[in-house]
Tab-separated table of C-alpha atoms in Angstrom:
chain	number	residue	atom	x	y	z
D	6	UNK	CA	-23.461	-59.808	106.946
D	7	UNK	CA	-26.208	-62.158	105.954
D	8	UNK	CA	-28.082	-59.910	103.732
D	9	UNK	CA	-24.869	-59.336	101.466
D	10	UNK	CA	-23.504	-63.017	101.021
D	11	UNK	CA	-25.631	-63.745	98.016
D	12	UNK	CA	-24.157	-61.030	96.543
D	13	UNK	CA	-20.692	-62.848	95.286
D	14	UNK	CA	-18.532	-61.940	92.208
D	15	UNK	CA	-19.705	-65.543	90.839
D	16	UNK	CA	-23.205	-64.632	90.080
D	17	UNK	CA	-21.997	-61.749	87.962
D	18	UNK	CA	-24.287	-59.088	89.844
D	19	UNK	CA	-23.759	-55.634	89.261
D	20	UNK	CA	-22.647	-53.696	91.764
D	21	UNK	CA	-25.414	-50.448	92.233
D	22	UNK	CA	-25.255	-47.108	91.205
D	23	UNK	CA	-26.373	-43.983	93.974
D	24	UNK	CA	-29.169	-43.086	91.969
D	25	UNK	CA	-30.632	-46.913	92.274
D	26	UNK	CA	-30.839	-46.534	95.966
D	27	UNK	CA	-32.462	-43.542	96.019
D	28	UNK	CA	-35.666	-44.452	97.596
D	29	UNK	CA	-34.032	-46.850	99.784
D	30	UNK	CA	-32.279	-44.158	101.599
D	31	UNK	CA	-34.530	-41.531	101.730
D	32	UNK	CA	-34.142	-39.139	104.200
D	33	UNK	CA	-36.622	-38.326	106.820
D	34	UNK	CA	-37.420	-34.487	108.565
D	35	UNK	CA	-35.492	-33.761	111.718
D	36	UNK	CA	-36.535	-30.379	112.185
D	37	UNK	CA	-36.482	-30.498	115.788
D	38	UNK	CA	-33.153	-32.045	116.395
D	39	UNK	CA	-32.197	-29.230	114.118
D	40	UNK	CA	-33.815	-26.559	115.680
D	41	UNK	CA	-32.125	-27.493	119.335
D	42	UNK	CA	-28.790	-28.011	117.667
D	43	UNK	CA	-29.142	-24.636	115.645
D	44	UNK	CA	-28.588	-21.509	118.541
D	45	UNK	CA	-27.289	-24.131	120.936
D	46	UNK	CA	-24.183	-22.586	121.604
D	47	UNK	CA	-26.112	-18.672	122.563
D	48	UNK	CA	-27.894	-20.799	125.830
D	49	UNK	CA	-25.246	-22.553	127.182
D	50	UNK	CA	-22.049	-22.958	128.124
D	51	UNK	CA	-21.639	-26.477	127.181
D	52	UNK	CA	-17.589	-27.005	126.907
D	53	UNK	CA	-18.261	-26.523	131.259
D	54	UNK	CA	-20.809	-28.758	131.310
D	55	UNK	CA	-18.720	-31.161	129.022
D	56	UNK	CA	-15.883	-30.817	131.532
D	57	UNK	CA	-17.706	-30.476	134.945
D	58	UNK	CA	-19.349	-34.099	134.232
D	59	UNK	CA	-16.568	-35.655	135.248
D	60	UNK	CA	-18.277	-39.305	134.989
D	61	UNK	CA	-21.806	-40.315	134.057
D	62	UNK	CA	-23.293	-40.759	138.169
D	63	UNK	CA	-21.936	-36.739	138.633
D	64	UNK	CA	-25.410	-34.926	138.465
D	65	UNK	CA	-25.087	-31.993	136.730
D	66	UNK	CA	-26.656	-28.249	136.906
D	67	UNK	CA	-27.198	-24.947	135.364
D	68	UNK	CA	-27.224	-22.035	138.031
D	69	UNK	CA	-29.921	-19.485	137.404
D	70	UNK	CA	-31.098	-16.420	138.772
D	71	UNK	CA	-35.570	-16.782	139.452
D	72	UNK	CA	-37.766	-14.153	138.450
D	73	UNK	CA	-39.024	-11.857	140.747
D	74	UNK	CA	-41.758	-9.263	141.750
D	75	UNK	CA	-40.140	-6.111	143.160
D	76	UNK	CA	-42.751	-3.611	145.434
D	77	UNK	CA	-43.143	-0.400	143.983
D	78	UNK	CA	-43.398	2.230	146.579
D	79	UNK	CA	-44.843	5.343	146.878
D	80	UNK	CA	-43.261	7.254	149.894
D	81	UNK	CA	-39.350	7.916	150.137
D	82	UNK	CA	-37.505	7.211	153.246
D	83	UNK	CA	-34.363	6.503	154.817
D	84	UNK	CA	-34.665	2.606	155.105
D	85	UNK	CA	-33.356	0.888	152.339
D	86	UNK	CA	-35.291	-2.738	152.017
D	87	UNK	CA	-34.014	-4.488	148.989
D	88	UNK	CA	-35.390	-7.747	148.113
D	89	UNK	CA	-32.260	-9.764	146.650
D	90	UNK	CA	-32.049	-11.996	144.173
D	91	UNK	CA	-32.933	-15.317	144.549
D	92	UNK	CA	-31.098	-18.301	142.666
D	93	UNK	CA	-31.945	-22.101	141.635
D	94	UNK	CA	-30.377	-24.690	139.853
D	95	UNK	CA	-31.706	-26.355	136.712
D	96	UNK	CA	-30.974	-30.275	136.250
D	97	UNK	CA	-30.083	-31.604	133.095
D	98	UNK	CA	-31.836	-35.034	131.977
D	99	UNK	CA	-29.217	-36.782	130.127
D	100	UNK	CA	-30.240	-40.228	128.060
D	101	UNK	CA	-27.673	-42.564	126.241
D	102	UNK	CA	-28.055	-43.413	122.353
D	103	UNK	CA	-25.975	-45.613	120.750
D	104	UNK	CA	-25.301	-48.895	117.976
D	105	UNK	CA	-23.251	-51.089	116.829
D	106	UNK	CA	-21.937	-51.807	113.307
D	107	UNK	CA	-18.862	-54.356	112.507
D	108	UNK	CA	-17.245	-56.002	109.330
D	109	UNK	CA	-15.506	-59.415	108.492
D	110	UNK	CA	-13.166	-58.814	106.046
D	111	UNK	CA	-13.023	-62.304	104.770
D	112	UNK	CA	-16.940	-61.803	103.893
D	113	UNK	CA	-16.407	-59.235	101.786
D	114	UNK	CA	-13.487	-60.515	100.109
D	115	UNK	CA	-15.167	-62.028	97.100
D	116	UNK	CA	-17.819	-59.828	97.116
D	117	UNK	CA	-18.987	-56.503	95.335
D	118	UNK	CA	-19.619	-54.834	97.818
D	119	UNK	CA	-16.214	-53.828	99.819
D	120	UNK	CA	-15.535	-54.034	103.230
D	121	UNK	CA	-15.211	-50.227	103.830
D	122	UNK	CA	-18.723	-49.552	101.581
D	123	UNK	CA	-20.237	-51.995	104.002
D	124	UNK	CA	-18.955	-50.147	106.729
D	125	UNK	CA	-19.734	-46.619	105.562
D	126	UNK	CA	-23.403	-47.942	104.921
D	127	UNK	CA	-24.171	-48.806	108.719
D	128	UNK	CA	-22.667	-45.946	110.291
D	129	UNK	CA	-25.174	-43.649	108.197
D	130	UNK	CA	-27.836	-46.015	109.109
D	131	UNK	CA	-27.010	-45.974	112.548
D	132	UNK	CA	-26.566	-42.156	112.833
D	133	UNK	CA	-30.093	-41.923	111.097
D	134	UNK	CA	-31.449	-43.721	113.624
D	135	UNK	CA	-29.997	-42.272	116.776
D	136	UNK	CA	-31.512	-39.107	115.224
D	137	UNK	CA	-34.713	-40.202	114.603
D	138	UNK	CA	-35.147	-41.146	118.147
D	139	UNK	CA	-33.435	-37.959	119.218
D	140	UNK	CA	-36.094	-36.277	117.392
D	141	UNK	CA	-38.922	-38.330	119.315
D	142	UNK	CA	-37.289	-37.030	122.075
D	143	UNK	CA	-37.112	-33.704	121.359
D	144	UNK	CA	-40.612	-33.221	120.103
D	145	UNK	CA	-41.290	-35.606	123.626
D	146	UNK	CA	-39.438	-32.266	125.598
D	147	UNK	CA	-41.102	-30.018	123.826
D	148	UNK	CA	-44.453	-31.023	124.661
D	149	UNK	CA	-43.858	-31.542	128.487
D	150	UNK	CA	-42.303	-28.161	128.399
D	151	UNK	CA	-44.739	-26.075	126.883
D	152	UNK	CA	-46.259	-22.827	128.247
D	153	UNK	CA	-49.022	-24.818	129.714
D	154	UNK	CA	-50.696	-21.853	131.574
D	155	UNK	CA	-51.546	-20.033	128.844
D	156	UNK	CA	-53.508	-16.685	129.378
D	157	UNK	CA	-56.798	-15.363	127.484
D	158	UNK	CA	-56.484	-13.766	124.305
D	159	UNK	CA	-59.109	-12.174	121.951
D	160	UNK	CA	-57.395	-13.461	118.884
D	161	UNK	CA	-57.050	-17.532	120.060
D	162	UNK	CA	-59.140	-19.794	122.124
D	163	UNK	CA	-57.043	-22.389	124.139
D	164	UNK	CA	-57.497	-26.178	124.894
D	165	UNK	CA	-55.466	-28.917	126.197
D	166	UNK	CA	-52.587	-26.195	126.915
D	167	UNK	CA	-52.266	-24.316	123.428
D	168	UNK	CA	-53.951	-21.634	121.308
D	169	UNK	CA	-56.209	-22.249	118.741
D	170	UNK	CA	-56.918	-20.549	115.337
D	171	UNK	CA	-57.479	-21.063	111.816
D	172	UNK	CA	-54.940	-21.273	108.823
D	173	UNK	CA	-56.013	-17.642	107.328
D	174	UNK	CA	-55.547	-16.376	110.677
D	175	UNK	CA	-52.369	-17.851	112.015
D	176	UNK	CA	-49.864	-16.062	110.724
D	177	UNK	CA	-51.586	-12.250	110.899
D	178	UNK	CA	-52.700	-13.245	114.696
D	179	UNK	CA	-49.256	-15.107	115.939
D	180	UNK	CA	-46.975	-12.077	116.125
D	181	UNK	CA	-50.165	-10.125	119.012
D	182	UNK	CA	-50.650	-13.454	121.152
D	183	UNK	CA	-46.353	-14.141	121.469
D	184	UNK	CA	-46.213	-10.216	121.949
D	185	UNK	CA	-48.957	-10.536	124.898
D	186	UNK	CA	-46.678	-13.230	126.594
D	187	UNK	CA	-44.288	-10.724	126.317
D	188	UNK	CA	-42.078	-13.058	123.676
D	189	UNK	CA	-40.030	-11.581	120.571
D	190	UNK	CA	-38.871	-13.187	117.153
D	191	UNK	CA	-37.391	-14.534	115.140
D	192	UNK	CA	-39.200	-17.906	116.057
D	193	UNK	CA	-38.393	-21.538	115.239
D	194	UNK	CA	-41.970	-22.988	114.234
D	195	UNK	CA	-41.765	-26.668	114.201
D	196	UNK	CA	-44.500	-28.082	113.178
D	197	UNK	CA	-46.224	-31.411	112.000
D	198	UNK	CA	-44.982	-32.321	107.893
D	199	UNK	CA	-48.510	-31.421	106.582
D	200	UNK	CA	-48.098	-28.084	107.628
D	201	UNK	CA	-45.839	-27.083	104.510
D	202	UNK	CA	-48.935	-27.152	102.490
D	203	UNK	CA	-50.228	-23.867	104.183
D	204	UNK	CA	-46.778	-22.593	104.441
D	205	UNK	CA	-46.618	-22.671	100.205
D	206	UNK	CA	-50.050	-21.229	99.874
D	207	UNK	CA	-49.048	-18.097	102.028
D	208	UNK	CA	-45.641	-17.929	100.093
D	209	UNK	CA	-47.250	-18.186	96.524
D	210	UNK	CA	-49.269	-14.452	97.559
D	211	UNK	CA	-45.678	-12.473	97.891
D	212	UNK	CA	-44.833	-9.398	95.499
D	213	UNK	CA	-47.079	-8.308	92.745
D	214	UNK	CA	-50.375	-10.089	93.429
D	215	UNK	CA	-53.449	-8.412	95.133
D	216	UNK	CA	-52.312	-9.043	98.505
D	217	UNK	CA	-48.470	-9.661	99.469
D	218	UNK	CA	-48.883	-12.342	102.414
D	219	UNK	CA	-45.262	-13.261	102.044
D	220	UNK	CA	-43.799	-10.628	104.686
D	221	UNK	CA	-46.394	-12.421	106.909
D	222	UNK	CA	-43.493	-15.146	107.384
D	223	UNK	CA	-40.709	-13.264	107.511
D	224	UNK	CA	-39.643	-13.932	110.977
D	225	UNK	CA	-39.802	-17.395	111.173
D	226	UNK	CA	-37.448	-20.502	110.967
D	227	UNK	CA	-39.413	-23.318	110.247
D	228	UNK	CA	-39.231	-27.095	110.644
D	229	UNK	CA	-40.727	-30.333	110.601
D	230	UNK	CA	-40.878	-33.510	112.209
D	231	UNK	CA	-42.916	-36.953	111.414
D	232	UNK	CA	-43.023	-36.973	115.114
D	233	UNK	CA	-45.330	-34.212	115.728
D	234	UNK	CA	-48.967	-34.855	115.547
D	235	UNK	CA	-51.234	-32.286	115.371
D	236	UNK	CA	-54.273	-34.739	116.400
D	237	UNK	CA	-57.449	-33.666	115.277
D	238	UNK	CA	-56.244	-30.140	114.006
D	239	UNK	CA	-54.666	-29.943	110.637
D	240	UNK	CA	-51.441	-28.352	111.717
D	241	UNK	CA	-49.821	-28.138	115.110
D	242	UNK	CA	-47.012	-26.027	116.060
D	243	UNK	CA	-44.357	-25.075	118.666
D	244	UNK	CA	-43.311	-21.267	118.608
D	245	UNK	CA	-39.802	-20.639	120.520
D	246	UNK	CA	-37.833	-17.823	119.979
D	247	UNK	CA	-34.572	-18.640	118.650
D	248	UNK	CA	-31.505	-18.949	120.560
D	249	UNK	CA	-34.303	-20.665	123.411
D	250	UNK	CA	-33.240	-24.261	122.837
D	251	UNK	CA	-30.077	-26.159	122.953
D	252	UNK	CA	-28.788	-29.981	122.997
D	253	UNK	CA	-25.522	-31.150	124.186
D	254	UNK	CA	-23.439	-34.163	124.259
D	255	UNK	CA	-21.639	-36.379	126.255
D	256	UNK	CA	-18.957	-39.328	126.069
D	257	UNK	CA	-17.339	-41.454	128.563
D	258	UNK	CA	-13.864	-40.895	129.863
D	259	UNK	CA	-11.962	-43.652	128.512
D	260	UNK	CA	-13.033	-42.555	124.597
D	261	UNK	CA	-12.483	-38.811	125.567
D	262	UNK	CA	-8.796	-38.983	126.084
D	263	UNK	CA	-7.121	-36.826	123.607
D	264	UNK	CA	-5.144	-39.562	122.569
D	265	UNK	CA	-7.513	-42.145	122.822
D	266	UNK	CA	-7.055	-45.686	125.074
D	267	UNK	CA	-5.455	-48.436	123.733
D	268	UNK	CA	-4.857	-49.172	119.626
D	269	UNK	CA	-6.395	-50.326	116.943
D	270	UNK	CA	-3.320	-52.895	116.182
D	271	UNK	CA	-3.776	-54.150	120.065
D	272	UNK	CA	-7.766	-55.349	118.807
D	273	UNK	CA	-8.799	-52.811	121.658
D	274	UNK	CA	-9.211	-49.428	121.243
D	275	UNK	CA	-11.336	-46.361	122.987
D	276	UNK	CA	-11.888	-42.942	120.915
D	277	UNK	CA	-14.688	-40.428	119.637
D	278	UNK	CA	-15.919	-40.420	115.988
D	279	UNK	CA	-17.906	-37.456	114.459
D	280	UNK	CA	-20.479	-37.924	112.277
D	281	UNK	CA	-22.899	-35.843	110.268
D	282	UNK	CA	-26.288	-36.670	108.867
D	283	UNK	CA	-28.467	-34.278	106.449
D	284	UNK	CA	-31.963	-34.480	106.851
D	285	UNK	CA	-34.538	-33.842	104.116
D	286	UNK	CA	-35.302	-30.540	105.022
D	287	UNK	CA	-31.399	-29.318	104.859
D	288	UNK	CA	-30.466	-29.584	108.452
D	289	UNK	CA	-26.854	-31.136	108.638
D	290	UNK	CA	-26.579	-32.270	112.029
D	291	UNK	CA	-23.575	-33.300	113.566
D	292	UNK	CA	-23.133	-35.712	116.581
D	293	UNK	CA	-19.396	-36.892	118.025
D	294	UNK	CA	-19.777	-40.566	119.304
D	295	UNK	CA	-17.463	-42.358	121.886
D	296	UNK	CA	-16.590	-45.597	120.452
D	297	UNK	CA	-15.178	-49.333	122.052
D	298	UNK	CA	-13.349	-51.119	118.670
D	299	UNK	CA	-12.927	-54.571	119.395
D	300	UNK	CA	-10.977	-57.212	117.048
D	301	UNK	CA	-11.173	-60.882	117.854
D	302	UNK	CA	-11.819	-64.115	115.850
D	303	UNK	CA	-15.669	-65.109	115.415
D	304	UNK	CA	-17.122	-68.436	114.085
D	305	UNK	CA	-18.741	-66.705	110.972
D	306	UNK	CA	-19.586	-70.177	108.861
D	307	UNK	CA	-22.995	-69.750	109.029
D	308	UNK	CA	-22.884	-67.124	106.344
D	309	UNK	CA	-19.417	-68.801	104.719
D	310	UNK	CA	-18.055	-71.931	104.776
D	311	UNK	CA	-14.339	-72.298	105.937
D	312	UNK	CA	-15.199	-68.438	108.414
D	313	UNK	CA	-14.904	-70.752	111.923
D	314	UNK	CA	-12.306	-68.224	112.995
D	315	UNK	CA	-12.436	-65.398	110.998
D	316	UNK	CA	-11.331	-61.457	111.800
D	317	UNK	CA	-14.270	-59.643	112.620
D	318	UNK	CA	-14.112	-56.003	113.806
D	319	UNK	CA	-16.521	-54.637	115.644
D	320	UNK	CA	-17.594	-50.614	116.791
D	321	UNK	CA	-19.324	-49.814	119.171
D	322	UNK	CA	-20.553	-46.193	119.511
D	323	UNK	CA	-22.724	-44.083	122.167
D	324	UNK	CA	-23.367	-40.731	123.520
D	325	UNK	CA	-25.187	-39.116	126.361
D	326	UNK	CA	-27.484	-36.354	125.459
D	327	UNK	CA	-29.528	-33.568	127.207
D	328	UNK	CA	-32.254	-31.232	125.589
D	329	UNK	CA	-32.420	-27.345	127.444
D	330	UNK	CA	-34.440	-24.473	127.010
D	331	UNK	CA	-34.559	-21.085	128.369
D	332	UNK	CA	-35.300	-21.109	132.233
D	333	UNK	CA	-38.356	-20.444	133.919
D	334	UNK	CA	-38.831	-19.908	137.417
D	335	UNK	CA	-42.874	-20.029	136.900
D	336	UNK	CA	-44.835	-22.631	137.041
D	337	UNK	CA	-46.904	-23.294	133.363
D	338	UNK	CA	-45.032	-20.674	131.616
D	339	UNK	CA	-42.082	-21.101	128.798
D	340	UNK	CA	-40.612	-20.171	125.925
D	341	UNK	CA	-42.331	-23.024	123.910
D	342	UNK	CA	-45.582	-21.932	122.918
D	343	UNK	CA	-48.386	-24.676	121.107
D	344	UNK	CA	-50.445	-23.262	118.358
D	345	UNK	CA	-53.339	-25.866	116.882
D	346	UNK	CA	-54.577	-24.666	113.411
D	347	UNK	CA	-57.263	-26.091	111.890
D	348	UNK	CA	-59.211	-25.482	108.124
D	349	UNK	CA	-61.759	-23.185	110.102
């Protein structure tokens, strides 16, 4: 509330236009986020994992059926050995997000900037923010969860646990090394900001120049993040087939109640609040918040004179979240693969 009080109808300041906080509320890449969110719904069933986690100690899992080898014989006979199926059960990590935001009417009585534009402006800061950390998160997964084990290929070296190659060759040697790991696109490629740069050179050579390199990207989806680093390689990238990831939410009982605990006119009240967020690369992402509203009287004269008791309302929001991808019952393998690509 601070940062607005000098902002008063008595100093005759005008009151901004959209376009003058353009660069104050630019929008970063959330690629990954976007890229879990995306094909979420093709992995998992998450309206039973939603409903099975009955309360935030329940542990919850994902039953799966393992991989097996299956001995190939070479003489018929009249004992029938099948080897089953074996099953496991995947754990989901969850981790809460959430942030606060409030408003004193009385503040922004005499003020150009309303209560309800004051309002509007923290909730999209605090959504940005929860994503932006989701993101860190998600890159964080993606990294833990790579195919680690990679094998040998003719086409790509490997160190530290990914392939690899040079920007000419990427995109003609990708599509052989995910086919030797027996993977199929479309792929999400999520990659580090800089790498756009090589994606516009490749798209610049499409129809009616000397060489079309333009179908070479075809079958991607791509996205970027600030949060991955391709270290000492120009770009760095995670390959994963869509419809491998997924993200999904949670919120507490009390705020899940179709109608909600108590009321806003009883200064305590328990719902869910949706919010959406689009990210510079197009993504609109979407997350649904519980939220505790609490109205009480707070000593606000430190930013007002005469505001010892004044009606402050205050929102506080959270969510549990989990990040998924596609099981695998082998060690070092996955459907997140790490490509390094550097000048030469």
């Amino acid at each position: 509330m601070a940062s607005i009080a000098g902002t008063v109808l008595e100093t005759a300041v005008m009151m901004f236009k959209d376009k003058f906080l353009e660069f104050e509320m630019r929008r970063p890449d959330m690629g990954v986020v976007g890229a879990f969110d995306k094909y979420g719904k093709a992995l998992i069933d998450e309206a039973t994992i939603k409903k099975n986690r009955a309360s935030a100690r329940r542990p919850q899992y994902i039953a799966v059926l393992n991989r097996q080898s299956t001995p190939v014989r070479d003489t018929r006979s009249t004992t029938i050995t099948p080897v089953g199926s074996t099953s496991a059960k995947v754990g989901l990590n969850w981790k809460t997000y959430g942030f606060d935001v409030g408003v004193t009417e009385a503040i922004n009585a005499d003020n150009q900037i309303t209560a309800a534009a004051d309002l509007a402006n923290q909730l999209e800061q605090g959504v940005r923010d929860v994503l932006l950390a989701m993101d860190a998160d998600g890159t964080t997964f993606l990294e833990t969860g790579k195919w680690s084990a990679l094998p040998a290929s003719s086409l790509m070296s490997i160190s530290g646990g990914a392939y690899q190659t040079t920007q000419k060759e990427l995109w003609i040697n990708l599509p052989a090394v995910m086919r030797k790991l027996m993977l199929n696109g479309p792929y999400h490629m999520l990659s580090n900001v800089e790498a756009i740069a090589n994606l516009t050179n490749v798209s610049t050579y499409g129809a009616a120049n000397q060489q079309n390199l333009q179908k070479l990207i075809n079958n991607y989806e791509f996205g970027y993040s600030g949060n991955i680093n391709p270290g000492a390689s120009r770009e760095a990238y995670y390959a994963v087939p869509i419809g491998s990831l997924a993200r999904v939410d949670w919120v507490e009982y009390d705020c899940r109640k179709p109608e909600g605990r108590g009321s806003y006119d009883g200064g305590v009240y328990y719902d869910t609040i949706t919010l959406e967020f689009t990210a510079l690369g197009g993504e609109t992402i979407s997350l649904t918040f519980g939220f505790l509203y609490i109205a009480q009287p707070a000593d606000k004269s430190a930013i007002l004179p005469g505001l010892e008791r004044a009606y402050t309302e205050g929102w506080s929001l959270f969510l549990d979240s989990a990040y998924v991808k596609s099981y695998s019952s082998e060690a070092g393998k996955s459907p997140v693969v790490k490509i390094l690509a550097d000048a030469v």
